[in-house]
PDB file of C-alpha atoms in Angstrom:
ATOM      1  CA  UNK A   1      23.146  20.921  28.407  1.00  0.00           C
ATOM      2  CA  UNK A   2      20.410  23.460  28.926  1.00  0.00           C
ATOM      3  CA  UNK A   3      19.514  25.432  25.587  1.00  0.00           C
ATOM      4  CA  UNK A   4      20.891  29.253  25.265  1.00  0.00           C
ATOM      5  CA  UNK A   5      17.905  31.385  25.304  1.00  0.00           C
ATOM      6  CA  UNK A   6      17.835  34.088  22.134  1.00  0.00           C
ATOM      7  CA  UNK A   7      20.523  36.733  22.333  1.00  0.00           C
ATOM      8  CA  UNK A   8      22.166  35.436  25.527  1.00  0.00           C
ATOM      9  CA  UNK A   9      26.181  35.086  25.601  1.00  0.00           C
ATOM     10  CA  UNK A  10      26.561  31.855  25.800  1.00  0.00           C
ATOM     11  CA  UNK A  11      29.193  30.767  29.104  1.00  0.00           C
ATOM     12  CA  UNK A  12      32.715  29.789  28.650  1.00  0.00           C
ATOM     13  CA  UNK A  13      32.178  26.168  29.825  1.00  0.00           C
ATOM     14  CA  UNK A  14      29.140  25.489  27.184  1.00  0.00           C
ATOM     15  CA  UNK A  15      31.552  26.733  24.207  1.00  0.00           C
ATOM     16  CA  UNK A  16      34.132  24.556  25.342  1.00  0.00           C
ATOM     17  CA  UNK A  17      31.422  21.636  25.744  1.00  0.00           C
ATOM     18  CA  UNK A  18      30.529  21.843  22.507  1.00  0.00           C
ATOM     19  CA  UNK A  19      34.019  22.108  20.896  1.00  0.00           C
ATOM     20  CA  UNK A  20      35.013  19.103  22.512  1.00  0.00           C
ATOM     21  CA  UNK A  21      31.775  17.058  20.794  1.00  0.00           C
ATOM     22  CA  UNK A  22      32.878  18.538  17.929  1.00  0.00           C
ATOM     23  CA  UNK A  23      36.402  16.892  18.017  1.00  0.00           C
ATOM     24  CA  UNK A  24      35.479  13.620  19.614  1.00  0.00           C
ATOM     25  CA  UNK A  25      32.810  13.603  16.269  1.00  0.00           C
ATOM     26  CA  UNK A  26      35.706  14.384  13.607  1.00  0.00           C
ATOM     27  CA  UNK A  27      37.546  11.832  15.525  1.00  0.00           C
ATOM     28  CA  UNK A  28      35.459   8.973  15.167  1.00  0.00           C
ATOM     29  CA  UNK A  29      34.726   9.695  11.519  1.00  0.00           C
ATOM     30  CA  UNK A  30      39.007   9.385  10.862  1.00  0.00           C
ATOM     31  CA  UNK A  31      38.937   6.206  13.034  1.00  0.00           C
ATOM     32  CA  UNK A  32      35.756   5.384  10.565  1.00  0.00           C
ATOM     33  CA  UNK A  33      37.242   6.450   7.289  1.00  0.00           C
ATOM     34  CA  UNK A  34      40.956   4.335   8.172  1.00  0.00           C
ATOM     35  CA  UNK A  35      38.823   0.939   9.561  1.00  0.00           C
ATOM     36  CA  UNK A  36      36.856   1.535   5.865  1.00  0.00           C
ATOM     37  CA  UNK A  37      40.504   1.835   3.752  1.00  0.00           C
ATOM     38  CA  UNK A  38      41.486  -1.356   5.973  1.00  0.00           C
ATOM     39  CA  UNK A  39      38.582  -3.469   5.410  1.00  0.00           C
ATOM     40  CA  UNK A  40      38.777  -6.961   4.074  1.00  0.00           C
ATOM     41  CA  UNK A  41      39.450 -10.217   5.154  1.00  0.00           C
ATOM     42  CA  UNK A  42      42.938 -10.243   7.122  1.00  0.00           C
ATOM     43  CA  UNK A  43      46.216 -12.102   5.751  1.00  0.00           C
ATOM     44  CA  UNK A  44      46.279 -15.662   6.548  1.00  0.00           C
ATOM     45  CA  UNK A  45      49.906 -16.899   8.221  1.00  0.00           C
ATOM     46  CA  UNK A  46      50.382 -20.294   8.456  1.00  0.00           C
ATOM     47  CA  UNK A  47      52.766 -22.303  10.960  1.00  0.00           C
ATOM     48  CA  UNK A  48      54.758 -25.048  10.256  1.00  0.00           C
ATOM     49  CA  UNK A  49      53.496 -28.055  12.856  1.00  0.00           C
ATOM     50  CA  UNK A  50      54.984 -31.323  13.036  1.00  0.00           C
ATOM     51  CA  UNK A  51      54.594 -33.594   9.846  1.00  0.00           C
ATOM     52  CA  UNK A  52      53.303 -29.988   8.187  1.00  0.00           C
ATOM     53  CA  UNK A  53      55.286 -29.072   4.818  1.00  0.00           C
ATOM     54  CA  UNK A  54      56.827 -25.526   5.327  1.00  0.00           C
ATOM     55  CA  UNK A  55      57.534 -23.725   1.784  1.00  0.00           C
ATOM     56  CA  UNK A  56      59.668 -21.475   0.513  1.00  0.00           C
ATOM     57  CA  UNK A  57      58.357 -21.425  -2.854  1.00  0.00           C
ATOM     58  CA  UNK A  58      56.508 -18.494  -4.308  1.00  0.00           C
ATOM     59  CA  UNK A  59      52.921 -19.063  -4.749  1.00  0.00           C
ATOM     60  CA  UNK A  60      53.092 -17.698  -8.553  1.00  0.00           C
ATOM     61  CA  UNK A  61      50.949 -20.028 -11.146  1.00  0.00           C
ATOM     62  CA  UNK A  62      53.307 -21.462 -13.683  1.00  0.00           C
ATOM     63  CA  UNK A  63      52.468 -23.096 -16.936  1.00  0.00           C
ATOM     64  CA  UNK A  64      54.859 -26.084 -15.817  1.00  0.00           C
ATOM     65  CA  UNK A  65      53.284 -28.873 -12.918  1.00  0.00           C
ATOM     66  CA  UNK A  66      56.627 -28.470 -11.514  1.00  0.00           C
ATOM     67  CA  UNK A  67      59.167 -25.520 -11.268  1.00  0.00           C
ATOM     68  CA  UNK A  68      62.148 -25.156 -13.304  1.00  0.00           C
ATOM     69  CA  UNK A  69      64.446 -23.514 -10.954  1.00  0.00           C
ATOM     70  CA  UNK A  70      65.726 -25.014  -8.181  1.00  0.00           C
ATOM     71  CA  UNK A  71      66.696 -22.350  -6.267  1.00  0.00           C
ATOM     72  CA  UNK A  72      62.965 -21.070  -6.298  1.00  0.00           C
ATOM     73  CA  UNK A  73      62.275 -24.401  -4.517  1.00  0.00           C
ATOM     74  CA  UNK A  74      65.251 -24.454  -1.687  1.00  0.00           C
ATOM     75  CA  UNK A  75      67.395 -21.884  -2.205  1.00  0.00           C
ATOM     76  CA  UNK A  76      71.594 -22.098  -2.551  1.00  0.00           C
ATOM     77  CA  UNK A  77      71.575 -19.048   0.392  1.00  0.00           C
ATOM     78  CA  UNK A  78      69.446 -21.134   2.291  1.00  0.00           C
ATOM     79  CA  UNK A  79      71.012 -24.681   2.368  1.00  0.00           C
ATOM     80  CA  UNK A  80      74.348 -23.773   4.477  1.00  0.00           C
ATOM     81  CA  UNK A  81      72.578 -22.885   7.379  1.00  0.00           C
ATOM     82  CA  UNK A  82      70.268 -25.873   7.315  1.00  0.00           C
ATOM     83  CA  UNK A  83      73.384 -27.879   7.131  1.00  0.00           C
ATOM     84  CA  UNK A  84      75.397 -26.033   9.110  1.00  0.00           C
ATOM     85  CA  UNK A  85      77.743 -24.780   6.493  1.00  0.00           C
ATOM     86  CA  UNK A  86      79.290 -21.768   5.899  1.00  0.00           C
ATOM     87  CA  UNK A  87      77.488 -19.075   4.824  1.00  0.00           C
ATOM     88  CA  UNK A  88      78.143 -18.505   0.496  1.00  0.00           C
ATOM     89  CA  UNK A  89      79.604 -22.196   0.366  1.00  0.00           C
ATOM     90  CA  UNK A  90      76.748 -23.717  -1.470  1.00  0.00           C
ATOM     91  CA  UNK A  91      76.135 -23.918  -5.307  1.00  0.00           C
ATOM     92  CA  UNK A  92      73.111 -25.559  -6.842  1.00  0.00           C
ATOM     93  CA  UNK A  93      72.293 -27.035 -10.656  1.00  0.00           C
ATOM     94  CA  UNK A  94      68.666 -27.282 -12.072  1.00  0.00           C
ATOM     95  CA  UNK A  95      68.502 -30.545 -14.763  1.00  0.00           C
ATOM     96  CA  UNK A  96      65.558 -30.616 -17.059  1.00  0.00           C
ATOM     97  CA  UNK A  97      64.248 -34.207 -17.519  1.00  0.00           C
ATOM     98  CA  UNK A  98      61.916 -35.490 -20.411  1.00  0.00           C
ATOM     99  CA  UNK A  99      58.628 -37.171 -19.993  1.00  0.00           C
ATOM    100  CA  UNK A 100      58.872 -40.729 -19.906  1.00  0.00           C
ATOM    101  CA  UNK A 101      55.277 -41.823 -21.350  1.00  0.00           C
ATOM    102  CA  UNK A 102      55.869 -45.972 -20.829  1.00  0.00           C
ATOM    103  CA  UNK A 103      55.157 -45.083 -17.296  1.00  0.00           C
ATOM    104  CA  UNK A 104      53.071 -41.393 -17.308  1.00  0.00           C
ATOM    105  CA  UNK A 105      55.698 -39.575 -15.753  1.00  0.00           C
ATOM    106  CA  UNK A 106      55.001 -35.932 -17.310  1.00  0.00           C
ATOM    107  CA  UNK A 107      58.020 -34.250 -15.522  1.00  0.00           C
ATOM    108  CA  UNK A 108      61.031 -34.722 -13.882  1.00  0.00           C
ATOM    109  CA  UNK A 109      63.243 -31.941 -12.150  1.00  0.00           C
ATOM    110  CA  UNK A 110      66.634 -32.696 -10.649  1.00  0.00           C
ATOM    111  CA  UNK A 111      68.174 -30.067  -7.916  1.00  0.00           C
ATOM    112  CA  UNK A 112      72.179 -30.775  -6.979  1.00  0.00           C
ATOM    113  CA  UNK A 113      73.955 -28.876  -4.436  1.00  0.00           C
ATOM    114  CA  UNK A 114      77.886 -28.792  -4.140  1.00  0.00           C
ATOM    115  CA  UNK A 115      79.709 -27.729  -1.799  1.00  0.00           C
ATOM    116  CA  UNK A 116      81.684 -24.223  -3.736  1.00  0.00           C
ATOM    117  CA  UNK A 117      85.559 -25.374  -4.526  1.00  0.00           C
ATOM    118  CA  UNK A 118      85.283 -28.599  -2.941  1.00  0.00           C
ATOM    119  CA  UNK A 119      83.829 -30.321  -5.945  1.00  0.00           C
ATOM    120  CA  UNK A 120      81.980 -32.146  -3.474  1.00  0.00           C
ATOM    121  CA  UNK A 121      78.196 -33.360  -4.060  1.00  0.00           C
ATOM    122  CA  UNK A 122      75.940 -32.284  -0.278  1.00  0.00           C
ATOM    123  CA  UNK A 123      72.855 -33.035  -1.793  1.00  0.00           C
ATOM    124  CA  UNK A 124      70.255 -33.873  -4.635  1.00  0.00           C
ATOM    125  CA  UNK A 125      66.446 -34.061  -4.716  1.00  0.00           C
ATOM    126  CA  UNK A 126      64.491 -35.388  -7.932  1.00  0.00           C
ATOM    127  CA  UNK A 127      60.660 -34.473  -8.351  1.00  0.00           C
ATOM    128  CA  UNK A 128      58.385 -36.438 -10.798  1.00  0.00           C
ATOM    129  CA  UNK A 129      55.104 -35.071 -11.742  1.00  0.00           C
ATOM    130  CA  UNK A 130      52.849 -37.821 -13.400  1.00  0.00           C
ATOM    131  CA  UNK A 131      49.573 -38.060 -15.466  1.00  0.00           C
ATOM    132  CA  UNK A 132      47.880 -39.357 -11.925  1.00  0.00           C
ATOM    133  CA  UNK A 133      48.404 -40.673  -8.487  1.00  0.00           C
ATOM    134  CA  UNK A 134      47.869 -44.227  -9.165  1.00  0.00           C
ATOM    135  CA  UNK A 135      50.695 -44.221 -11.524  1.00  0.00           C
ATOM    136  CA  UNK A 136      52.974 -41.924  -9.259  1.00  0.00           C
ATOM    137  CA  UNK A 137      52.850 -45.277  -6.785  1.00  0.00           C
ATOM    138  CA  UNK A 138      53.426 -47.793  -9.162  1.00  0.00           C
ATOM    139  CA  UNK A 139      56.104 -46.143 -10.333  1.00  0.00           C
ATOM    140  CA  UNK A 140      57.368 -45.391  -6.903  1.00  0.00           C
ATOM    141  CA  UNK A 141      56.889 -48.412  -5.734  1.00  0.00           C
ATOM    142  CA  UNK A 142      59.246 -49.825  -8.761  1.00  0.00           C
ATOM    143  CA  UNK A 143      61.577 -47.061  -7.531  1.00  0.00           C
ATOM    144  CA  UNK A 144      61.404 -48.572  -3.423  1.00  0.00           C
ATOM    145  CA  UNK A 145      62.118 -51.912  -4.638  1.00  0.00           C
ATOM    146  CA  UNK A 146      65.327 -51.144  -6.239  1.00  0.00           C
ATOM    147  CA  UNK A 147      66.171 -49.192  -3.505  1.00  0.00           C
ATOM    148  CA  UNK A 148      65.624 -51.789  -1.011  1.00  0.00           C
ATOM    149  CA  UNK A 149      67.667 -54.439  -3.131  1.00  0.00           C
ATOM    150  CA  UNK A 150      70.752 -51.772  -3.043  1.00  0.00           C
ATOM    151  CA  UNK A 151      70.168 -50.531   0.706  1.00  0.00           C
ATOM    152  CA  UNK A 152      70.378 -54.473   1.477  1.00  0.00           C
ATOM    153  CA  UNK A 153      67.605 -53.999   3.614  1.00  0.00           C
ATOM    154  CA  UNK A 154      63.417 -52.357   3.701  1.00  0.00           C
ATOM    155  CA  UNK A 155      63.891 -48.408   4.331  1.00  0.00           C
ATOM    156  CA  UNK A 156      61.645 -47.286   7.632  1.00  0.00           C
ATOM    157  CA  UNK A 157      58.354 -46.031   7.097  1.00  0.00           C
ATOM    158  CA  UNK A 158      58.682 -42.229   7.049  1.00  0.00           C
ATOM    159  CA  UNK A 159      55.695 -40.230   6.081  1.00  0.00           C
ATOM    160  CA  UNK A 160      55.306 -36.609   6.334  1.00  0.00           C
ATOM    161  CA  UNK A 161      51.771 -35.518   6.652  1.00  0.00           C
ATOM    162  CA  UNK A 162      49.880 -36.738   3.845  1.00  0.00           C
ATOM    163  CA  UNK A 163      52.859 -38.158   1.799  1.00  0.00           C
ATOM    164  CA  UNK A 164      53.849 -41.569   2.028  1.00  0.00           C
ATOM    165  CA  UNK A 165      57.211 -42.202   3.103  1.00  0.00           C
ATOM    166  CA  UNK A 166      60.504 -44.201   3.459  1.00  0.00           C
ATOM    167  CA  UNK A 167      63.628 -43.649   4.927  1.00  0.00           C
ATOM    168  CA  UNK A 168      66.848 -45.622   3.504  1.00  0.00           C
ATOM    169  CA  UNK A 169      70.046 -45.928   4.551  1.00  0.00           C
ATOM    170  CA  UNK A 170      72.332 -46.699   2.072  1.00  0.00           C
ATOM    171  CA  UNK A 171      76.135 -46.357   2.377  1.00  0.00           C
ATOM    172  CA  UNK A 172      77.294 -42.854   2.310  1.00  0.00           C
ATOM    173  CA  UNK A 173      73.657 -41.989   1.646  1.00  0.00           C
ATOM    174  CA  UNK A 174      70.766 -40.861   3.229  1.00  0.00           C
ATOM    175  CA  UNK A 175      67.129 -41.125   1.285  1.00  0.00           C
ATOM    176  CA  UNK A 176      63.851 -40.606   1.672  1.00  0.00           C
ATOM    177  CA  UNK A 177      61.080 -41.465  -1.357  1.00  0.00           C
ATOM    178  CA  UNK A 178      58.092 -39.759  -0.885  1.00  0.00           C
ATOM    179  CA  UNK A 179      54.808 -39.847  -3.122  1.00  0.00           C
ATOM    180  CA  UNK A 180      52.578 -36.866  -2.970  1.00  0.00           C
ATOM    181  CA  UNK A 181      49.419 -36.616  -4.804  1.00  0.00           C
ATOM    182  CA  UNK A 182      50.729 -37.413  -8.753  1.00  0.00           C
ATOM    183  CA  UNK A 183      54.036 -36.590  -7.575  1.00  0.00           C
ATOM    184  CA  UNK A 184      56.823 -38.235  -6.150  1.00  0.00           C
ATOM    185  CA  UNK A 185      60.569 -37.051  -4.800  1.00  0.00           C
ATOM    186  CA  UNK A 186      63.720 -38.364  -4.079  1.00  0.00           C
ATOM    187  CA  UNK A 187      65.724 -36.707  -1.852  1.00  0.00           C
ATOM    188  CA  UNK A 188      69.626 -38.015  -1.070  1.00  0.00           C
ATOM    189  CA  UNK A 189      71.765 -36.613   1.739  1.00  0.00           C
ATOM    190  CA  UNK A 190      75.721 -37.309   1.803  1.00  0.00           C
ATOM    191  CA  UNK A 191      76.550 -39.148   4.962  1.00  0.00           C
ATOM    192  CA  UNK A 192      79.374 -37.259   6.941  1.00  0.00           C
ATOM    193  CA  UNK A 193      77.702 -33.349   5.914  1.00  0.00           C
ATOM    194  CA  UNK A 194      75.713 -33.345   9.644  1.00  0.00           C
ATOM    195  CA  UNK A 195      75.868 -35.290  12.222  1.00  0.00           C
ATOM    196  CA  UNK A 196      75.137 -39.339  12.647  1.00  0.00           C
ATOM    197  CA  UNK A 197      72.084 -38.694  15.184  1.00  0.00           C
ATOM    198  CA  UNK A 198      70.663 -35.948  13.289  1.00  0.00           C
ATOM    199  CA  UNK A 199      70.953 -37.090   9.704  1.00  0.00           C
ATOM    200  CA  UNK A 200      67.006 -38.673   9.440  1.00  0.00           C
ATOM    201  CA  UNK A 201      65.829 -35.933  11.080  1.00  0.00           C
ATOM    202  CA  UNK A 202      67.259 -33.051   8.559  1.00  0.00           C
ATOM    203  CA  UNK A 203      66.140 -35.628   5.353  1.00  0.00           C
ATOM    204  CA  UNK A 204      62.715 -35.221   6.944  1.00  0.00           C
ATOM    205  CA  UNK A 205      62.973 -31.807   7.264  1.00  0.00           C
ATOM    206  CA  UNK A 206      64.380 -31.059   3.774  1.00  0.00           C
ATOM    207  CA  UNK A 207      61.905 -32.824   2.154  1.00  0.00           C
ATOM    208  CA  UNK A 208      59.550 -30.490   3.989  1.00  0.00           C
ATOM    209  CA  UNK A 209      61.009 -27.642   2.315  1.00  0.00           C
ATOM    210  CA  UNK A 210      59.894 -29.439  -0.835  1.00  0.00           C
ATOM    211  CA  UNK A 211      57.041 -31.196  -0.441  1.00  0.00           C
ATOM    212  CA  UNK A 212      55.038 -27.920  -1.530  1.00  0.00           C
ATOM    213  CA  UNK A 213      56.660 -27.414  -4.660  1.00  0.00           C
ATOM    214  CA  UNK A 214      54.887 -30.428  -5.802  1.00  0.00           C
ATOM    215  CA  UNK A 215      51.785 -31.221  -8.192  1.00  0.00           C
ATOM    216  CA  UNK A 216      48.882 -32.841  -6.140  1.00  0.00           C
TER     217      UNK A 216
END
């Protein structure tokens, strides 16, 4: 743009040149001054892959290894449409254990859900939090044995990502014993509540829900 010699009227077309630098200027500073509010690494999401735990608990640091509430872990609203219940048909119960120091076991938190009116058990998960991994095995392993001996038969290997697993049928139940770090859980499905083909596959994906409530 050619410069506007002293006391010359500048033309229509250069004032409206320069008014449009102006705003394309302002512009870039807002773009600028929003990008600036904005800045910061970006919000991780995660995706649930195959073998992968997927969690609905909250994140929140609590002074217990384990949490007290059950519903904070796999909630009562939740459950019916993972088993294909009807929607408000599901109650659940949070028991309290005590440490048992004979074998380290710092924690244990039992979860029941009943079907509402029925009276009817659905299904129960126990998680043990203990002084280390080594003695979360032992004791687990203690655990597989008695469960083999009352299954009649050796459960299926069944791990889920990095947590050793097996898979029992045992009459009108359906467990899976997982260790996890220094934890361990027990997780017991009522035969009859889904259907035959899909049963394993809905233990497995249960204990997925839980896995991540766990102490490592």
């Amino acid at each position: 743009m050619r410069a506007v010699p002293p006391g010359a009227v500048p033309r229509p077309g250069t004032v409206v040149s320069v008014v449009l630098l102006l705003i394309a200027g302002l512009a870039g500073c807002v773009r600028s001054d929003a990008a600036s509010a904005q800045g910061g690494p970006p919000i991780p999401t995660f995706a649930a892959g195959s073998g992968s735990a997927s969690s609905t608990v909250s994140t929140v640091s609590r002074s217990a290894l384990l949490p007290q509430d059950c519903d904070q872990v796999l909630s009562h609203e939740q459950v019916p449409a993972l088993l294909g219940l009807p929607l408000d048909s599901v109650d659940v119960h949070t028991t309290i254990g005590v440490p048992e120091p004979n074998v380290k076991r710092l924690e244990r938190v039992t979860c029941q859900y009943d079907r509402i009116g029925a009276g009817s058990e659905l299904l129960e998960f126990t998680m043990s939090a203990y002084a280390d991994a080594a003695a979360a095995r032992d004791h687990t392993a203690i655990n597989l044995a008695a469960e083999s001996q009352s299954a009649g038969q050796p459960g299926d290997p069944s791990p889920i990502g990095a947590a050793a697993g097996t898979y029992f049928v045992d009459g009108a139940q359906r467990i899976i014993v997982l260790t996890y770090g220094r934890s361990a859980l027990s997780l017991v499905l009522q035969h009859g509540i889904v259907a035959d083909d899909i049963e394993r596959s809905v233990v497995v994906d249960l204990a997925q829900r839980v896995l991540p409530a766990l102490a490592t």
